[in-house]
XYZ file of C-alpha atoms in Angstrom:
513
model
C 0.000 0.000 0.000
C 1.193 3.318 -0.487
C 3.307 4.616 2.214
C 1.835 8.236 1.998
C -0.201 9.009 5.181
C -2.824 11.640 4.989
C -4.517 13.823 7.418
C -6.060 11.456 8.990
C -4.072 7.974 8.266
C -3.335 5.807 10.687
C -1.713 2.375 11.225
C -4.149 -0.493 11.665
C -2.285 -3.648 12.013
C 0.726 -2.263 14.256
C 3.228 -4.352 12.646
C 5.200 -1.370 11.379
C 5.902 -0.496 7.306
C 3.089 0.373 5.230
C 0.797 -2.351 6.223
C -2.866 -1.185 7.255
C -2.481 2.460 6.123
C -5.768 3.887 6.380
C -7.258 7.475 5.261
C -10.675 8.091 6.026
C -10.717 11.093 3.826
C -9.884 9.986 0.519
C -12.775 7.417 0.848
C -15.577 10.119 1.076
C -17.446 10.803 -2.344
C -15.813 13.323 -4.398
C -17.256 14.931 -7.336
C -14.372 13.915 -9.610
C -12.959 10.137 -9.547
C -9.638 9.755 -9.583
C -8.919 6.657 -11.095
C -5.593 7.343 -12.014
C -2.923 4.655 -9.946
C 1.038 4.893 -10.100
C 2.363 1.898 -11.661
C 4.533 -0.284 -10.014
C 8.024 -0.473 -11.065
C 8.852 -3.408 -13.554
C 5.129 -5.134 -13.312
C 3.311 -6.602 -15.699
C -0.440 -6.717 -16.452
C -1.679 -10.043 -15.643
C -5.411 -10.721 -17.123
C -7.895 -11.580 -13.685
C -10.289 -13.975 -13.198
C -12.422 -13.690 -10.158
C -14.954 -16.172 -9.439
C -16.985 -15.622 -6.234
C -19.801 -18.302 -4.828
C -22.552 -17.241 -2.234
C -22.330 -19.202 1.482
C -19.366 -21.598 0.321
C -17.967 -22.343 3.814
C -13.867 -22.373 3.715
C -13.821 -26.346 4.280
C -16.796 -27.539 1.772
C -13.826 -28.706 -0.522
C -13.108 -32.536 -1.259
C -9.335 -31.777 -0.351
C -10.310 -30.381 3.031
C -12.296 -33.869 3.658
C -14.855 -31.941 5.778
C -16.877 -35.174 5.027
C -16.742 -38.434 3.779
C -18.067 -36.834 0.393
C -18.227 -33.718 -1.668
C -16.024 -33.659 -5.044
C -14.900 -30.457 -6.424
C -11.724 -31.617 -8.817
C -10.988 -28.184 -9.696
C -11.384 -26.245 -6.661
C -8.567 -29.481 -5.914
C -6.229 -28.383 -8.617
C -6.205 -24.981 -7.863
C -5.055 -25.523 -4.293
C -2.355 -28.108 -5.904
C -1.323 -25.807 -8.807
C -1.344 -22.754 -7.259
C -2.228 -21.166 -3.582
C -4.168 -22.417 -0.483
C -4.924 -19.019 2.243
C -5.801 -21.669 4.651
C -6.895 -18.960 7.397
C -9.053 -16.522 4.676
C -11.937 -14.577 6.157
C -14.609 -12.225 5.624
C -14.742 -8.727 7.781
C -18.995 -9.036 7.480
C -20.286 -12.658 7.246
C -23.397 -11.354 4.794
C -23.821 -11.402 1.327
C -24.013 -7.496 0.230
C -21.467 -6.374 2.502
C -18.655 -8.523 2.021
C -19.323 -7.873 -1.968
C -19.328 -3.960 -1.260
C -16.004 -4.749 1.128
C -14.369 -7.092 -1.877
C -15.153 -4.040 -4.669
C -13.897 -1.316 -2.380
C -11.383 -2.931 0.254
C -13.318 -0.845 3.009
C -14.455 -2.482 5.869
C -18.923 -2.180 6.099
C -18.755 0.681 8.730
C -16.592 2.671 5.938
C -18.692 1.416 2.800
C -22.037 1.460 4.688
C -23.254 -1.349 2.577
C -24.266 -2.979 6.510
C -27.182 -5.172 5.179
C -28.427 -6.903 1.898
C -31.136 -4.590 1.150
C -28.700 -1.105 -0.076
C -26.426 -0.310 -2.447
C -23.003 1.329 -2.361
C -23.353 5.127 -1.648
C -22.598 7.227 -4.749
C -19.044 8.342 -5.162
C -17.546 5.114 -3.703
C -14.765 3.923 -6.240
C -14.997 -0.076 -6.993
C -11.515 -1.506 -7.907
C -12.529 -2.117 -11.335
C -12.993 1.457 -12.047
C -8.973 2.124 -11.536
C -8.536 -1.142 -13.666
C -10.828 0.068 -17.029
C -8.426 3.713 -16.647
C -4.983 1.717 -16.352
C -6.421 0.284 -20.462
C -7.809 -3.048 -18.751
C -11.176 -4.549 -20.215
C -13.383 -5.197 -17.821
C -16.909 -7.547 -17.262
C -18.950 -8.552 -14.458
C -21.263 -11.383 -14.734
C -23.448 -12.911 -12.487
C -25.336 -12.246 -8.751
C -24.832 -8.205 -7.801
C -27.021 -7.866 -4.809
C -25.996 -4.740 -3.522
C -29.394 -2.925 -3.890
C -32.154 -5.049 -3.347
C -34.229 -5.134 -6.513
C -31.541 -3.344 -8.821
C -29.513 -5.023 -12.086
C -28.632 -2.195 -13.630
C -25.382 -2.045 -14.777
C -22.687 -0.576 -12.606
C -19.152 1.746 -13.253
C -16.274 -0.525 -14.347
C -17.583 -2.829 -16.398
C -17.572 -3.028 -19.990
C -19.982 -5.971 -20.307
C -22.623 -6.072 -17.829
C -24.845 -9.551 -17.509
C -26.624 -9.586 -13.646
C -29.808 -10.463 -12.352
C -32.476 -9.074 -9.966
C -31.682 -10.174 -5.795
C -30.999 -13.407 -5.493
C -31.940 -14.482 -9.168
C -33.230 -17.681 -9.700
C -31.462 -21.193 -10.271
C -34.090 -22.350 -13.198
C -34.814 -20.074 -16.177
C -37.528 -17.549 -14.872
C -39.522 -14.630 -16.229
C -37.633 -11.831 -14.638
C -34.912 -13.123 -16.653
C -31.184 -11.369 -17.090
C -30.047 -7.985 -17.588
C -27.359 -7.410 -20.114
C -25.650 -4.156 -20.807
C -28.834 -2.637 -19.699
C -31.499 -5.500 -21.838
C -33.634 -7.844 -20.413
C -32.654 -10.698 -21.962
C -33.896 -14.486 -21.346
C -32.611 -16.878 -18.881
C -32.465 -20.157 -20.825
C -30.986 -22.915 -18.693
C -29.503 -23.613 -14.835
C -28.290 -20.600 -14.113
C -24.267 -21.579 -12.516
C -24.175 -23.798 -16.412
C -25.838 -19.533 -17.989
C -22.963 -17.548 -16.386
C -20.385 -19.895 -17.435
C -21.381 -20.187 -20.820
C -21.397 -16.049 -20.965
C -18.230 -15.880 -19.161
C -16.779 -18.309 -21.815
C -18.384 -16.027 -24.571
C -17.000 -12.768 -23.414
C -13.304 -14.485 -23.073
C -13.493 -15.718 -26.623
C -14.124 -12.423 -27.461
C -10.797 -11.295 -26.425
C -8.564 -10.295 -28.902
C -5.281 -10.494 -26.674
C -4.357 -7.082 -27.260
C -5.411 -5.769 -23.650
C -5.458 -7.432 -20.726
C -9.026 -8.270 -19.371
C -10.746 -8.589 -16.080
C -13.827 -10.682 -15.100
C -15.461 -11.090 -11.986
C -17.817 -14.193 -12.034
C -20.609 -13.942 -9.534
C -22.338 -17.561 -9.161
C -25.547 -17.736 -7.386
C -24.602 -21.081 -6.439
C -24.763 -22.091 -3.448
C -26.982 -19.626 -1.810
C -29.961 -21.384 -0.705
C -32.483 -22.609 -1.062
C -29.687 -25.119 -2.569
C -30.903 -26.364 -5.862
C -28.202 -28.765 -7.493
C -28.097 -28.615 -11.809
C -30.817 -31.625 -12.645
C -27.505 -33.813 -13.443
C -26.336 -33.575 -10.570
C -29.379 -34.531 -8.090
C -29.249 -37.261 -6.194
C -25.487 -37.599 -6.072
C -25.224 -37.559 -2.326
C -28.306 -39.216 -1.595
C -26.975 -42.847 0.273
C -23.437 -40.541 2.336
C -23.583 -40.440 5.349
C -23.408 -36.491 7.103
C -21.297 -36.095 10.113
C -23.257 -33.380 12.315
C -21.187 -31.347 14.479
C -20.672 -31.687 17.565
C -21.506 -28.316 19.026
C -25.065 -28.711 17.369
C -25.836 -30.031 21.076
C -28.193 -28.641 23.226
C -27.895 -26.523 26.064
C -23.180 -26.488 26.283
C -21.999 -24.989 28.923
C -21.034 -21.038 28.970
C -23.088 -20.471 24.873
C -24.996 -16.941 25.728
C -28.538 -16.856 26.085
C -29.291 -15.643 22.170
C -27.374 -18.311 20.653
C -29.591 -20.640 22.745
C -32.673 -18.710 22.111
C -31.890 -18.650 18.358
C -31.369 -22.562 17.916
C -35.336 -22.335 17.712
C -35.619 -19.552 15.269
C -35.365 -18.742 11.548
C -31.772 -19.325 11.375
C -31.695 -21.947 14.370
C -31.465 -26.212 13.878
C -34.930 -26.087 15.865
C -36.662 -24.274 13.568
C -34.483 -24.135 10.126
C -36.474 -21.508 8.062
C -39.528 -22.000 10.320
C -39.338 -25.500 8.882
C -38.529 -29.280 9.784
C -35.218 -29.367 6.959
C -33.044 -32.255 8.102
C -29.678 -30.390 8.292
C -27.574 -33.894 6.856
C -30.085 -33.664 3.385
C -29.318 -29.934 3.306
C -25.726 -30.432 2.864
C -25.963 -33.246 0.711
C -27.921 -30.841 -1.607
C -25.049 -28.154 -1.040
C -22.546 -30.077 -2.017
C -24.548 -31.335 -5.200
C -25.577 -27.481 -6.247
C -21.264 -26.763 -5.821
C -20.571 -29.212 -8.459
C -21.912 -27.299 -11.554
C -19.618 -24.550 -10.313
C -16.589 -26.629 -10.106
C -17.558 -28.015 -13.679
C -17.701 -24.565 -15.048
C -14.558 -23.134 -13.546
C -12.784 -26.403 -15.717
C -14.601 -25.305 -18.722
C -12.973 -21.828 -18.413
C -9.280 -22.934 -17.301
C -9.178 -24.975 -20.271
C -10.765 -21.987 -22.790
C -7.390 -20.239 -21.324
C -5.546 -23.088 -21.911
C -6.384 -23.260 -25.696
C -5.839 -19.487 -26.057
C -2.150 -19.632 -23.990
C -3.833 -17.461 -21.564
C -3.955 -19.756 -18.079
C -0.625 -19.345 -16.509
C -0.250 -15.589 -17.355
C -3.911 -15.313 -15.668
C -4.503 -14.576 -12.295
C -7.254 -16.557 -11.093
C -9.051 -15.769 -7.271
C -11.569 -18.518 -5.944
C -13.786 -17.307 -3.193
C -16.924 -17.403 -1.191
C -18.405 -14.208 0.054
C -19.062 -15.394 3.747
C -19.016 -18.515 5.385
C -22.599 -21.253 6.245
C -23.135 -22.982 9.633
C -24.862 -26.400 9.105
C -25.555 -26.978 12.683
C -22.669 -25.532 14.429
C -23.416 -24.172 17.950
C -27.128 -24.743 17.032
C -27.077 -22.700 14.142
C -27.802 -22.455 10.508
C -26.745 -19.322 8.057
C -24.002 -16.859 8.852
C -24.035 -13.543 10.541
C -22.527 -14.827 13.467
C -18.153 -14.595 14.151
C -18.347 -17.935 14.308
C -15.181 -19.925 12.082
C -17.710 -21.269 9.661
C -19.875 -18.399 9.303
C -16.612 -15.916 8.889
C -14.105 -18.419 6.829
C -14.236 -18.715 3.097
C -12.142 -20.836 0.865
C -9.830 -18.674 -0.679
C -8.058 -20.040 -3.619
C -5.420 -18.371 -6.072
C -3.076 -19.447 -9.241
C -1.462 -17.614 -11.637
C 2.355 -19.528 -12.194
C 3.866 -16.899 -14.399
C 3.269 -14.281 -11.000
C 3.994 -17.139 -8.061
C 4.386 -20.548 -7.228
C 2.343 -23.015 -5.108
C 1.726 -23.103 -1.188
C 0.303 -23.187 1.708
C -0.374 -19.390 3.049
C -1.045 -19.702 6.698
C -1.667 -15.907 7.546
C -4.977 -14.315 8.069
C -6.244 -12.527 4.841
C -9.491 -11.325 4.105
C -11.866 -9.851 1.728
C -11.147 -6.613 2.332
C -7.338 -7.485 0.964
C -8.717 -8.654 -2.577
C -9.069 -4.865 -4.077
C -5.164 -4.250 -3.367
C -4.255 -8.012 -4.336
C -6.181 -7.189 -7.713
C -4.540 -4.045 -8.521
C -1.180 -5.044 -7.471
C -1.580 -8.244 -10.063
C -2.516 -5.527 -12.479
C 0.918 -3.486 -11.957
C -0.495 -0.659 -10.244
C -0.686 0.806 -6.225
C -3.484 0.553 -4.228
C -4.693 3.854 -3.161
C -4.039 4.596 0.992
C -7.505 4.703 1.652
C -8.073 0.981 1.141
C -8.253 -0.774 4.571
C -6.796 -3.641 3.056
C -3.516 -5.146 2.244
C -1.714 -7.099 -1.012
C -1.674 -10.541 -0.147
C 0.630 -11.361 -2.942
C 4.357 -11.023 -0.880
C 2.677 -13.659 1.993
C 2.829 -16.007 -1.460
C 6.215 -18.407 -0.809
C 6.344 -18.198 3.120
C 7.804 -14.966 3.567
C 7.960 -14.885 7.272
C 9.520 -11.668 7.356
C 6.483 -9.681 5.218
C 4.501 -7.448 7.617
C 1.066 -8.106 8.137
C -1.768 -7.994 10.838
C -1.663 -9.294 13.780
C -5.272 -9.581 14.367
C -8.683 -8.790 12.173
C -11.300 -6.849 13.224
C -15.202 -8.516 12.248
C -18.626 -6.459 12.585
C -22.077 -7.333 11.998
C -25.045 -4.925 12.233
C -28.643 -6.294 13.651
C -31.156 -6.835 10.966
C -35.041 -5.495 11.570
C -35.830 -8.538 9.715
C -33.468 -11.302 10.498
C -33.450 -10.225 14.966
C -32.134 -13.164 15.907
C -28.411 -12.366 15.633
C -27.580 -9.091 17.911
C -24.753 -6.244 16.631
C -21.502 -8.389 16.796
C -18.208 -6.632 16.800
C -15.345 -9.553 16.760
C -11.165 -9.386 17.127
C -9.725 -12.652 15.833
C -6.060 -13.085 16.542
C -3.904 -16.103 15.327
C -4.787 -17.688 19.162
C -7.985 -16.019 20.476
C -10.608 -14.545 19.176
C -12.892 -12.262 21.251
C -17.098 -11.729 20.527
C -18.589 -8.617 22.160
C -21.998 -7.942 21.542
C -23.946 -4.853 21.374
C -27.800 -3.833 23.369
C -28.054 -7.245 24.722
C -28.123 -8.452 28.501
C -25.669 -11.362 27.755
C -22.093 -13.106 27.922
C -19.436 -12.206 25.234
C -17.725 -14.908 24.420
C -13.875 -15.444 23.744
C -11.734 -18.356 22.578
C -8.448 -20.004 22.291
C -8.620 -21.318 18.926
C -5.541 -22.992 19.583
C -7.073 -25.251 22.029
C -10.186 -24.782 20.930
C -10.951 -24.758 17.360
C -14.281 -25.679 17.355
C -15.543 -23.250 19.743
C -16.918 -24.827 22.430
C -15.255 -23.546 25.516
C -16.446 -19.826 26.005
C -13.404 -18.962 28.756
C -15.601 -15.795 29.898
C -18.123 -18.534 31.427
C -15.703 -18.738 34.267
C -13.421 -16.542 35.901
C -9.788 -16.356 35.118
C -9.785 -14.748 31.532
C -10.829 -11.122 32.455
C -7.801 -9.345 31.466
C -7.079 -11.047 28.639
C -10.789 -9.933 26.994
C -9.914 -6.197 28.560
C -7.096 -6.120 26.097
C -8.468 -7.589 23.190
C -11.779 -5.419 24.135
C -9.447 -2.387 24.096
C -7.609 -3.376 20.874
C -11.261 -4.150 19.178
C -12.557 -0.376 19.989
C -9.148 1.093 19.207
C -9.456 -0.419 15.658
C -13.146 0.811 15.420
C -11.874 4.462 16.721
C -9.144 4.564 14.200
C -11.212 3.479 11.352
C -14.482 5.850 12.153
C -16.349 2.752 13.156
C -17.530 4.004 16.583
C -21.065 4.984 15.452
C -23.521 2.017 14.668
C -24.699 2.615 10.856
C -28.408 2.760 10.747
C -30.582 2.458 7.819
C -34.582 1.937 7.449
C -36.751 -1.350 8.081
C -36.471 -3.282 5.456
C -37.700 -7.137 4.562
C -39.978 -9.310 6.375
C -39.271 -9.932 9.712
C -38.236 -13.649 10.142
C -39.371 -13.158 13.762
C -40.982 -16.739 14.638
C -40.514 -19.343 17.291
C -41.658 -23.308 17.014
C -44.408 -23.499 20.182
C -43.235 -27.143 20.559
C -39.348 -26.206 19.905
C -36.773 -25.411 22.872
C -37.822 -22.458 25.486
C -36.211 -19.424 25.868
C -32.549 -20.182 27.593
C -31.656 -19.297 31.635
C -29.057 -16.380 32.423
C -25.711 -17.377 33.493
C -25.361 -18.692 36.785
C -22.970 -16.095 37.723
C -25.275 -13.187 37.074
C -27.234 -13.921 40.231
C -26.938 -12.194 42.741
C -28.442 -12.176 46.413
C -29.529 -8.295 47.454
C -26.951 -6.605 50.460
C -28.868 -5.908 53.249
């Protein structure tokens, strides 16, 4: 990032260099873009492929062997061929925001994309934009949802092919908007975008370098798998986790509460889904995207474009299927906040393992960097490219800071504000009468043991409490962004489900005299 600090910079990550610069004021809308990037000395223009999937959890992979089951040959080669981030997050586990926070490299609280029902305020530059003025050509296919209701095409793209919300896996009447035309849907829609993001590549004439960013629906629910794939999983056999248990010691009251709720294993969608069949049908709707993303590597292959392309796999939050009682995201939870992150491009770097924590808000600079030019200082974000070979000696954060805004229509889940370090990670949440929770993920991966329950662990969440609002302070994150009721309110409870969940023993007090 660039080393120039502004008025108001600041250093994020406190690992020293240029890591985590941060200007609030060059993010603020400005009449005039300036899209304009120095180049970086002696780089070369790589062409991009981003592909991005909706609620794939970071271990839904068949080399991660999450389960007994679950091919994805592809996803497979490009952790062989090119780069694993084994510990890759998202900063907001919800659909719009993380997209507004991968386009911009802002965290939500800067972006103020907080929910999935608005779009990204005017005058915010997406990374794309700086790309199309460096002489890059530029698409975007696939699921927008930053907006509710809107497809209309968006700055930085040359070719423009979205759909409405959520779109629709089968062809539907609402259809597709391209370059501004409704235009028919005509098959399953992961097998659609493919065959339009193979259309625009052979278009290509080689003389610029190009940049895509493939938006699958797949796998957002409700999780319909391509008709050839049905059935696949039908006789494996699910492993349900173990904190999907009942009543574990030191969980706070809402987690309880919400296990019989919209996004609870109670009450899944105020409905009776068996959680095993749900990921069976997961796993079967990922395979259409793992089919495509071989259809395109070899398109490169014939044109002698792979190697010298970057390509960036990616989910856009994580998906609980039963942990801690849960279904969905939202929560700081590892499998609602970890995506697989998966990168190859062997005329840029090698293979690997990359074992530090990298997020979504580090795939603007990343892209720009692969493109030759600097990130601008008001990214919050870093370029994960020099982590690429085990450079232990590359500064980088030492912890990441999560947030989560509550939803009028989804209340279950309270205002979450997270710290995750390489060892603990601390939960404090906002306008409840509850625990926080806080974890040594070293012991503890799963998260089971909430060491607030007891005594003993009080200074430890006072620093990483103190460290959490310092971030927030330093970042203009200290105000909760508020925006107008929106959505139905998912508000239910199963009469014959689990009751409401007791207060912590420890908050009991008998009156002094």
């Amino acid at each position: 990032m660039s080393e120039g600090i502004g008025r108001r910079g600041v250093l994020l990550a406190g690992t020293g260099g240029a890591f985590g610069l941060y200007s609030f004021a060059t993010t603020a809308a400005s009449p005039e873009k300036r899209l304009a990037l120095p180049r970086r000395p002696g780089a070369t223009p790589h062409n991009i492929l981003v592909v991005l999937t909706d609620d794939h959890r970071y271990d839904a992979m068949g080399f991660m062997k999450a389960q007994t089951f679950g091919d994805t040959p592809t996803l497979d080669r490009l952790a062989q061929e090119g780069v694993h981030f084994r510990n890759a997050f998202v900063t907001t586990a919800l659909c719009s925001p993380s997209r507004a926070t991968i386009f911009t490299g802002l965290y939500a609280h800067q972006h103020r994309v907080i929910d999935n029902n608005h779009p990204i305020p005017h005058g915010l530059i997406y990374y794309p934009e700086y790309l199309q003025a460096a002489g890059y050509e530029t698409a975007f296919i696939g699921k927008w949802h930053m907006g509710i209701e809107t497809d209309a095409p968006q700055p930085g793209f040359d070719r423009w092919v979205s759909f409405k919300g959520q779109g629709h896996y089968l062809p539907h009447p609402d259809g597709l908007n391209v370059d501004g035309r409704k235009v028919a849907q005509t098959s399953y829609i992961t097998d659609e975008l493919t065959n339009r993001a193979i259309d625009w590549i052979e278009q290509r004439d080689g003389k610029r370098p190009w940049m895509m960013h493939l938006a699958h629906k797949a796998v957002h629910s409700e999780f319909l798998p391509a008709p050839r794939h049905r059935g696949r999983y039908d006789k494996e056999v699910f492993r349900y986790p173990e904190s999907m248990k009942q009543g574990v010691s030191g969980r706070p009251m809402w987690v309880e509460n919400q296990r019989n709720s919209w996004h609870g294993v109670a009450y899944p969608y105020h409905g009776a889904l068996d959680i095993g069949d749900y990921y069976k049908r997961y796993m079967e709707t990922l395979l259409s995207v793992d089919e495509g993303i071989a259809r395109i590597m070899e398109l490169l292959h014939k044109r002698g474009e792979l190697d010298r392309t970057l390509i960036l796999y990616m989910g856009d939050n994580g998906f609980m299927f039963g942990e801690h009682g849960l279904i969905d995201k939202r929560a700081a939870y590892e499998e609602s906040m970890r995506i697989p992150m998966l990168m190859r491009c062997p005329s840029l770097f090698g293979s690997g393992v990359v074992e530090q924590v990298v997020a979504n808000i580090d795939v603007a600079p990343t892209m720009l960097a692969a493109a030759g030019l600097e990130a601008p200082a008001g990214m919050a974000g870093a370029n994960m490219l020099p982590l690429i070979g085990g450079a232990a000696s590359v500064p980088w954060r030492k912890e990441l800071l999560y947030e989560y805004y509550w939803e009028q229509n989804f209340p279950q889940t309270p205002t979450v504000h997270a710290l995750r370090e390489d060892r603990y990670k601390y939960m404090h949440f906002h306008g409840i009468w509850d625990l926080n929770e806080l974890y040594d993920l070293a012991a503890d991966p799963r998260e089971n043991d909430n060491l607030l329950a007891r005594p003993g662990h009080e200074d430890l969440a006072e620093r990483m409490s103190a460290r959490l609002f310092c971030l927030l302070q330093t970042t203009d994150g200290m105000q909760i962004p508020l925006s107008p009721d929106a959505g139905e309110r998912n508000e239910l409870r199963d009469p014959r489900g689990p009751g409401m969940a007791p207060f912590p023993s420890h908050f009991f007090r008998t009156p002094t005299q």
